[in-house]
């Protein structure tokens, strides 16, 4: 008898637990953003981005946890360790953005020194002539500066001249800025699900 | 953009053309199988007895088409794709002028000969065909499929041999042509032959104000230019058995260029200049009726300089100086062993030098080679040709290139051809010796395989200049030649006297293709590149050509090429489910299937042409109407998977229509007018070499004695 009850109780409990698991967390909102960054590989500021606001962060806030990552030309820096006061980390997974349903528990990398950065160009784009193309199916998974999770894909990259026109790959003109179209989903609750 | 109204106007044009027809004598446009060709076997053979797919473009066709430069006439031939300053990658198009693709192989895999001698001055592997005037051309022979067994490196997709006017007769020609964009072309040529000596000369000046296809850019699509071509050829007959021909060619071009660099105004300008000099003595001696021998010497020096300065303070923005030398001595001996065998033996030495601002120092290569070929006619109606060539180069490993070709005549109406050949392309100077650090712009650096040094990378890593050495760096080793195997199988049918058709199936497998890879990451995040033998590709398809003589005065010819190409590595990765792509630019990434794969960039799956030539010798009127179609072709890789899969990554299909009308006034004067690109089809970004609708008028004078 006791046994039967305890099985029943366990079953009820299990049902309740699995019900609770099926309760979706606050869905992460998916947004796209045209992230226009400094086009010089060596000179000038990085441009900073925050997942929480889905927008750029002023360079004056670079010594804060208001930003998660920043870019200049094609270089990423991550807000932690060598690059910032935050606790951000990143990894690139070979799964299309839509299919990344949860952020991995471990495996996040950060910039260990100025020259040892978490993300290398060859991880996420191919270089063809003077232009580079983000590789489809590569998804960046971030732990943000404040320990939330976000996923991101770079959809396109266009080199722009000083007046904002797209430069052709064969143009001898040096890009003044690079326009990245990014898509990202941010999980504000601190959960790893997207 | 090939809409209905365009199709209607095409039909109208054809019907206007056909209505010209009347009955009279034969036209000279039909090509005879008895015509003599030389390129396919390096010996003079009748076109009908050549076992290798060969086409001839006659002077008559060139003149009737009103073409000016080599790219104009070649782009109208079946299966020839003129690349134009877009696309990139080892098997892509190239950004250096009007290159040529044969059987889907890129410009650096096609050999271009002038009177049997290789041309130099390739940039980024591409030989710019607009460098060549065609007023001195007698005919062009196009041989498809690998011919490295005779010609060595680069003869992988095929060989184009430009054959200039022969030294015979007494003649003087001059002409002037004026057209849209202030395009002006003036030429004079002459022939004198005496008892022992003969001379031919050709002089040409061509200039243009250039044109603009995209009004939104400050730069012109084609900058203004002028160029001069000089060609003097003379011969001396020492005896009935011994003859010397000396071929001399000079080319100079000057082109201005202006750019708006990080500015909304033109602020940087300069010019590019090309100088190309060739001296080519050929000594022929007939030892007997059965043995003849040729000594050929070639000195060819090419120089291209480009200089760009800031217009406000004259500060140098860019400077490039590229100098190439090509020096060759070669012997070829032909022996009629007996009635069934013709043996060809040859060998030579080549010295090549390159000196540019992008190399550390002047580089040179020594090449020794020998070749042997036998043609066997032991069985009636069957010709078998076997050939072998050995190339030894000081910069890379030796290469042996065999070839076997069979021609079988079933009856007077049907002939079969089959051939197998190996092709190769030696690593070029840039792939070996480039040493280029782009300090000014993106900060990347790129090293030829011979300049690459692991020790230096490791030292730079210790110094903190290099963040990481990538696994690919360990693959950098001595570059091997790119190699190919090509099969061709086809037949020619002549069911009616007036109708002729040729069909040729081809397949080329290319291995060891050289491409650049990132080998290290600089501290600033940019990459260090070097070259490796990495890609494998194939091209396959079928080419069909047909010609028909209508109403005796009209020759209709048409051609079609179906082409499939692939990077084998990408195909394998697709099979393994490792390749993703997008369907639209901002869409979601999804797994790519084989059906999504469009092949190598810059290749049209379908290419077709239809050419109508009308000639009435009695009235002196002649005319031509030519349609050239290319289906869409991949030009961009926006989603990083190595091929074009979304619409934005393709250049749209294009139909070009060119027309001419000429009148022979008397024996001396001919007036020609023409419209090129009648439908005004342009693509500023991906076909900048194709101007919009343009007109010309020309007068030719001929004096024959």
Short mmCIF file of C-alpha atoms in Angstrom, two decimals, chain B residues 245-575:
data_model
loop_
_atom_site.label_atom_id
_atom_site.label_comp_id
_atom_site.label_asym_id
_atom_site.label_seq_id
_atom_site.Cartn_x
_atom_site.Cartn_y
_atom_site.Cartn_z
CA UNK B 245 61.29 35.03 -90.18
CA UNK B 246 61.67 37.73 -87.55
CA UNK B 247 58.52 38.83 -85.78
CA UNK B 248 58.72 42.07 -83.74
CA UNK B 249 55.91 43.50 -81.73
CA UNK B 250 55.57 46.58 -79.58
CA UNK B 251 52.67 47.70 -77.44
CA UNK B 252 52.27 50.76 -75.29
CA UNK B 253 49.22 51.86 -73.39
CA UNK B 254 48.43 54.75 -71.12
CA UNK B 255 45.37 55.00 -68.96
CA UNK B 256 44.46 57.69 -66.48
CA UNK B 257 42.62 56.83 -63.32
CA UNK B 258 40.91 58.92 -60.70
CA UNK B 259 39.38 57.94 -57.39
CA UNK B 260 37.46 59.50 -54.57
CA UNK B 261 39.29 58.03 -51.62
CA UNK B 262 37.59 58.55 -48.26
CA UNK B 263 36.02 61.62 -49.74
CA UNK B 264 32.95 62.76 -51.61
CA UNK B 265 35.20 64.36 -54.24
CA UNK B 266 37.77 62.97 -56.67
CA UNK B 267 40.96 63.47 -54.69
CA UNK B 268 43.42 60.90 -55.96
CA UNK B 269 44.64 60.33 -59.47
CA UNK B 270 47.37 58.98 -61.63
CA UNK B 271 47.90 56.60 -64.46
CA UNK B 272 48.80 53.10 -65.47
CA UNK B 273 51.22 52.39 -68.29
CA UNK B 274 52.02 49.18 -70.11
CA UNK B 275 55.02 48.49 -72.33
CA UNK B 276 55.40 45.17 -74.07
CA UNK B 277 58.19 44.35 -76.52
CA UNK B 278 58.64 41.08 -78.37
CA UNK B 279 61.40 39.96 -80.71
CA UNK B 280 60.87 36.52 -82.17
CA UNK B 281 63.24 35.11 -84.84
CA UNK B 282 62.30 31.76 -86.34
CA UNK B 283 64.74 29.87 -88.54
CA UNK B 284 63.29 27.03 -90.62
CA UNK B 285 65.37 24.51 -92.49
CA UNK B 286 64.22 21.61 -94.64
CA UNK B 287 66.82 18.88 -94.45
CA UNK B 288 64.88 16.76 -96.91
CA UNK B 289 61.32 16.20 -98.06
CA UNK B 290 60.84 14.22 -94.92
CA UNK B 291 62.68 16.18 -92.29
CA UNK B 292 62.24 19.82 -91.42
CA UNK B 293 63.39 21.71 -88.38
CA UNK B 294 62.66 25.05 -86.74
CA UNK B 295 64.75 27.06 -84.30
CA UNK B 296 62.64 29.58 -82.47
CA UNK B 297 63.90 32.34 -80.23
CA UNK B 298 61.80 34.66 -78.15
CA UNK B 299 62.65 37.76 -76.18
CA UNK B 300 59.66 39.33 -74.51
CA UNK B 301 59.74 42.10 -71.96
CA UNK B 302 56.68 43.45 -70.26
CA UNK B 303 56.33 46.29 -67.83
CA UNK B 304 53.30 47.71 -66.09
CA UNK B 305 53.50 50.67 -63.74
CA UNK B 306 50.71 52.27 -61.84
CA UNK B 307 50.99 55.43 -59.83
CA UNK B 308 48.32 57.20 -57.82
CA UNK B 309 48.93 60.48 -56.02
CA UNK B 310 46.82 62.73 -53.87
CA UNK B 311 45.59 65.57 -56.08
CA UNK B 312 45.81 68.13 -53.29
CA UNK B 313 49.37 67.59 -52.02
CA UNK B 314 50.87 65.21 -54.63
CA UNK B 315 51.64 62.72 -51.88
CA UNK B 316 52.07 59.24 -53.26
CA UNK B 317 49.07 57.06 -52.52
CA UNK B 318 49.95 53.93 -54.44
CA UNK B 319 52.81 52.76 -56.59
CA UNK B 320 53.22 49.44 -58.34
CA UNK B 321 55.92 48.49 -60.81
CA UNK B 322 55.72 45.08 -62.41
CA UNK B 323 58.44 43.92 -64.79
CA UNK B 324 58.49 40.56 -66.47
CA UNK B 325 60.99 39.02 -68.84
CA UNK B 326 60.57 35.89 -70.90
CA UNK B 327 63.50 34.48 -72.89
CA UNK B 328 63.24 31.25 -74.80
CA UNK B 329 65.14 29.10 -77.27
CA UNK B 330 63.35 26.14 -78.76
CA UNK B 331 63.78 23.58 -81.48
CA UNK B 332 61.06 21.61 -83.19
CA UNK B 333 61.79 18.92 -85.76
CA UNK B 334 59.16 17.15 -87.86
CA UNK B 335 60.01 13.82 -89.41
CA UNK B 336 57.88 11.84 -91.87
CA UNK B 337 59.06 8.42 -90.71
CA UNK B 338 57.05 6.57 -93.36
CA UNK B 339 53.62 6.87 -94.97
CA UNK B 340 51.93 5.99 -91.69
CA UNK B 341 53.89 7.96 -89.13
CA UNK B 342 54.74 11.61 -88.58
CA UNK B 343 57.03 12.26 -85.67
CA UNK B 344 57.43 15.64 -83.99
CA UNK B 345 60.28 16.22 -81.57
CA UNK B 346 61.03 19.36 -79.68
CA UNK B 347 62.81 20.84 -76.73
CA UNK B 348 63.79 24.13 -75.25
CA UNK B 349 64.88 26.34 -72.43
CA UNK B 350 63.03 29.27 -70.91
CA UNK B 351 64.21 31.91 -68.50
CA UNK B 352 61.53 33.92 -66.78
CA UNK B 353 62.15 36.90 -64.55
CA UNK B 354 59.82 39.03 -62.50
CA UNK B 355 60.64 42.12 -60.54
CA UNK B 356 57.95 44.06 -58.75
CA UNK B 357 57.46 46.35 -55.81
CA UNK B 358 55.53 43.53 -54.17
CA UNK B 359 58.46 41.09 -54.13
CA UNK B 360 61.51 41.30 -51.94
CA UNK B 361 63.87 41.08 -54.91
CA UNK B 362 64.06 40.12 -58.58
CA UNK B 363 63.01 36.51 -59.04
CA UNK B 364 63.86 34.14 -61.82
CA UNK B 365 62.91 30.67 -62.96
CA UNK B 366 64.62 28.32 -65.35
CA UNK B 367 62.56 25.84 -67.31
CA UNK B 368 63.84 22.96 -69.45
CA UNK B 369 61.46 20.92 -71.53
CA UNK B 370 61.17 18.36 -74.25
CA UNK B 371 58.23 16.95 -76.14
CA UNK B 372 57.52 14.15 -78.56
CA UNK B 373 54.44 13.44 -80.62
CA UNK B 374 53.64 10.81 -83.19
CA UNK B 375 50.75 10.74 -85.60
CA UNK B 376 49.87 7.27 -86.83
CA UNK B 377 47.67 6.59 -89.84
CA UNK B 378 48.13 2.81 -90.10
CA UNK B 379 44.45 1.96 -90.52
CA UNK B 380 42.22 3.55 -93.13
CA UNK B 381 40.03 6.37 -91.81
CA UNK B 382 41.75 6.31 -88.43
CA UNK B 383 44.26 8.82 -87.08
CA UNK B 384 45.90 8.28 -83.71
CA UNK B 385 48.06 10.92 -82.08
CA UNK B 386 50.15 10.26 -79.03
CA UNK B 387 52.22 12.90 -77.30
CA UNK B 388 54.29 13.42 -74.20
CA UNK B 389 55.99 16.46 -72.71
CA UNK B 390 58.44 16.75 -69.84
CA UNK B 391 58.84 20.05 -68.00
CA UNK B 392 61.57 20.60 -65.46
CA UNK B 393 61.42 23.83 -63.53
CA UNK B 394 63.89 24.97 -60.90
CA UNK B 395 61.09 26.29 -58.71
CA UNK B 396 58.81 23.28 -58.50
CA UNK B 397 58.70 19.60 -59.18
CA UNK B 398 59.01 18.18 -62.71
CA UNK B 399 55.90 17.41 -64.65
CA UNK B 400 55.08 14.84 -67.33
CA UNK B 401 52.06 15.57 -69.54
CA UNK B 402 50.73 12.85 -71.87
CA UNK B 403 48.06 13.11 -74.53
CA UNK B 404 46.24 10.60 -76.71
CA UNK B 405 43.80 11.56 -79.43
CA UNK B 406 41.84 9.55 -81.98
CA UNK B 407 40.00 10.67 -85.09
CA UNK B 408 37.80 8.15 -86.86
CA UNK B 409 35.97 8.78 -90.10
CA UNK B 410 32.93 6.55 -90.23
CA UNK B 411 31.94 7.86 -93.66
CA UNK B 412 32.00 11.13 -95.58
CA UNK B 413 29.26 12.50 -93.34
CA UNK B 414 30.27 11.44 -89.86
CA UNK B 415 33.56 11.73 -88.00
CA UNK B 416 34.35 10.88 -84.38
CA UNK B 417 36.97 12.43 -82.10
CA UNK B 418 38.14 11.29 -78.72
CA UNK B 419 41.04 12.53 -76.67
CA UNK B 420 42.58 12.33 -73.25
CA UNK B 421 45.16 14.79 -72.08
CA UNK B 422 46.92 16.00 -69.00
CA UNK B 423 47.23 19.68 -68.27
CA UNK B 424 49.20 21.58 -65.72
CA UNK B 425 49.86 25.06 -64.52
CA UNK B 426 53.06 25.89 -62.73
CA UNK B 427 52.68 27.93 -59.54
CA UNK B 428 53.01 31.48 -60.79
CA UNK B 429 55.44 34.05 -59.47
CA UNK B 430 52.86 35.70 -57.27
CA UNK B 431 51.95 32.42 -55.60
CA UNK B 432 55.63 31.74 -54.93
CA UNK B 433 57.20 35.10 -54.25
CA UNK B 434 54.59 37.64 -53.21
CA UNK B 435 55.72 39.44 -50.10
CA UNK B 436 53.12 42.01 -49.37
CA UNK B 437 52.25 43.69 -46.12
CA UNK B 438 49.29 45.99 -46.43
CA UNK B 439 50.34 48.47 -43.78
CA UNK B 440 48.09 51.21 -45.05
CA UNK B 441 44.72 49.57 -45.40
CA UNK B 442 43.35 46.49 -43.71
CA UNK B 443 46.70 45.53 -42.29
CA UNK B 444 46.68 42.00 -43.66
CA UNK B 445 49.80 40.46 -45.10
CA UNK B 446 50.24 37.86 -47.79
CA UNK B 447 53.29 35.76 -48.60
CA UNK B 448 54.06 33.49 -51.54
CA UNK B 449 54.80 29.92 -50.54
CA UNK B 450 58.54 30.41 -51.08
CA UNK B 451 58.57 33.57 -49.00
CA UNK B 452 56.64 32.02 -46.18
CA UNK B 453 58.72 31.26 -43.10
CA UNK B 454 57.55 29.42 -40.02
CA UNK B 455 60.56 30.74 -38.11
CA UNK B 456 59.58 34.29 -38.86
CA UNK B 457 55.99 33.65 -37.76
CA UNK B 458 57.22 32.15 -34.50
CA UNK B 459 59.57 35.05 -33.95
CA UNK B 460 56.72 37.49 -34.60
CA UNK B 461 54.58 35.55 -32.16
CA UNK B 462 57.24 35.94 -29.46
CA UNK B 463 57.35 39.64 -30.24
CA UNK B 464 53.59 39.82 -29.84
CA UNK B 465 52.95 40.85 -33.45
CA UNK B 466 51.21 37.59 -34.18
CA UNK B 467 48.47 36.44 -31.86
CA UNK B 468 48.10 32.92 -33.10
CA UNK B 469 49.59 30.60 -35.69
CA UNK B 470 46.79 28.64 -37.33
CA UNK B 471 47.00 24.93 -38.20
CA UNK B 472 47.02 25.81 -41.91
CA UNK B 473 50.49 27.29 -41.47
CA UNK B 474 51.88 23.81 -41.05
CA UNK B 475 50.56 22.86 -44.49
CA UNK B 476 52.72 25.42 -46.28
CA UNK B 477 55.30 23.54 -48.26
CA UNK B 478 56.80 23.59 -51.76
CA UNK B 479 53.94 24.36 -54.11
CA UNK B 480 53.13 21.67 -56.63
CA UNK B 481 51.82 22.48 -60.11
CA UNK B 482 48.08 22.51 -60.53
CA UNK B 483 47.21 19.49 -62.63
CA UNK B 484 44.25 18.37 -64.69
CA UNK B 485 43.01 15.41 -66.65
CA UNK B 486 40.72 16.19 -69.54
CA UNK B 487 38.52 13.97 -71.65
CA UNK B 488 36.88 15.10 -74.86
CA UNK B 489 34.56 13.06 -76.99
CA UNK B 490 32.67 14.34 -79.98
CA UNK B 491 31.54 14.01 -83.54
CA UNK B 492 31.11 16.13 -86.64
CA UNK B 493 28.26 15.57 -89.02
CA UNK B 494 27.80 16.98 -92.50
CA UNK B 495 24.45 15.56 -93.56
CA UNK B 496 23.96 18.21 -96.24
CA UNK B 497 26.48 20.21 -98.13
CA UNK B 498 25.07 23.36 -96.59
CA UNK B 499 24.81 22.10 -93.05
CA UNK B 500 27.48 21.13 -90.60
CA UNK B 501 27.29 20.35 -86.90
CA UNK B 502 29.80 19.46 -84.22
CA UNK B 503 29.15 18.10 -80.78
CA UNK B 504 31.79 17.76 -78.10
CA UNK B 505 31.42 16.40 -74.57
CA UNK B 506 34.13 17.34 -72.10
CA UNK B 507 35.21 16.69 -68.56
CA UNK B 508 38.18 18.21 -66.76
CA UNK B 509 39.30 17.16 -63.29
CA UNK B 510 41.64 19.64 -61.68
CA UNK B 511 43.72 18.85 -58.59
CA UNK B 512 46.15 20.78 -56.44
CA UNK B 513 44.49 24.10 -57.20
CA UNK B 514 46.36 26.82 -55.42
CA UNK B 515 44.46 29.09 -53.11
CA UNK B 516 45.40 31.36 -50.26
CA UNK B 517 44.53 30.52 -46.69
CA UNK B 518 44.88 32.42 -43.43
CA UNK B 519 47.92 30.95 -41.73
CA UNK B 520 48.14 33.25 -38.72
CA UNK B 521 46.21 35.95 -36.94
CA UNK B 522 47.91 39.29 -36.44
CA UNK B 523 47.69 40.90 -33.03
CA UNK B 524 45.24 43.43 -34.44
CA UNK B 525 42.92 40.63 -35.52
CA UNK B 526 43.72 40.70 -39.24
CA UNK B 527 45.17 37.70 -41.01
CA UNK B 528 48.41 36.56 -42.54
CA UNK B 529 47.83 34.61 -45.75
CA UNK B 530 49.88 32.21 -47.78
CA UNK B 531 49.33 29.84 -50.69
CA UNK B 532 48.68 26.11 -50.58
CA UNK B 533 47.65 23.39 -53.00
CA UNK B 534 44.22 22.81 -51.60
CA UNK B 535 41.25 22.86 -53.93
CA UNK B 536 40.01 20.20 -56.27
CA UNK B 537 37.50 21.02 -58.93
CA UNK B 538 35.86 19.68 -62.03
CA UNK B 539 34.22 21.17 -65.08
CA UNK B 540 32.09 19.19 -67.48
CA UNK B 541 29.61 19.85 -70.21
CA UNK B 542 28.81 19.72 -73.84
CA UNK B 543 29.42 22.14 -76.66
CA UNK B 544 27.41 22.17 -79.87
CA UNK B 545 28.18 24.19 -82.97
CA UNK B 546 26.23 24.25 -86.20
CA UNK B 547 26.28 26.28 -89.36
CA UNK B 548 23.89 26.47 -92.25
CA UNK B 549 24.11 28.22 -95.58
CA UNK B 550 20.77 29.86 -96.35
CA UNK B 551 19.88 31.30 -99.78
CA UNK B 552 23.60 31.14 -100.64
CA UNK B 553 24.19 34.66 -99.35
CA UNK B 554 23.40 34.08 -95.73
CA UNK B 555 25.38 32.02 -93.34
CA UNK B 556 23.68 31.15 -90.09
CA UNK B 557 25.76 29.68 -87.35
CA UNK B 558 24.97 29.00 -83.76
CA UNK B 559 26.59 27.52 -80.75
CA UNK B 560 25.64 26.38 -77.31
CA UNK B 561 27.60 25.28 -74.26
CA UNK B 562 26.16 23.58 -71.24
CA UNK B 563 28.55 23.75 -68.31
CA UNK B 564 28.65 22.26 -64.84
CA UNK B 565 31.46 23.02 -62.42
CA UNK B 566 32.21 22.25 -58.82
CA UNK B 567 34.73 22.68 -56.08
CA UNK B 568 34.93 19.05 -54.96
CA UNK B 569 35.72 19.97 -51.36
CA UNK B 570 32.58 22.08 -51.07
CA UNK B 571 30.51 19.27 -52.63
CA UNK B 572 31.87 16.81 -50.06
CA UNK B 573 31.20 19.19 -47.20
CA UNK B 574 27.63 19.63 -48.44
CA UNK B 575 27.22 15.85 -48.48
#
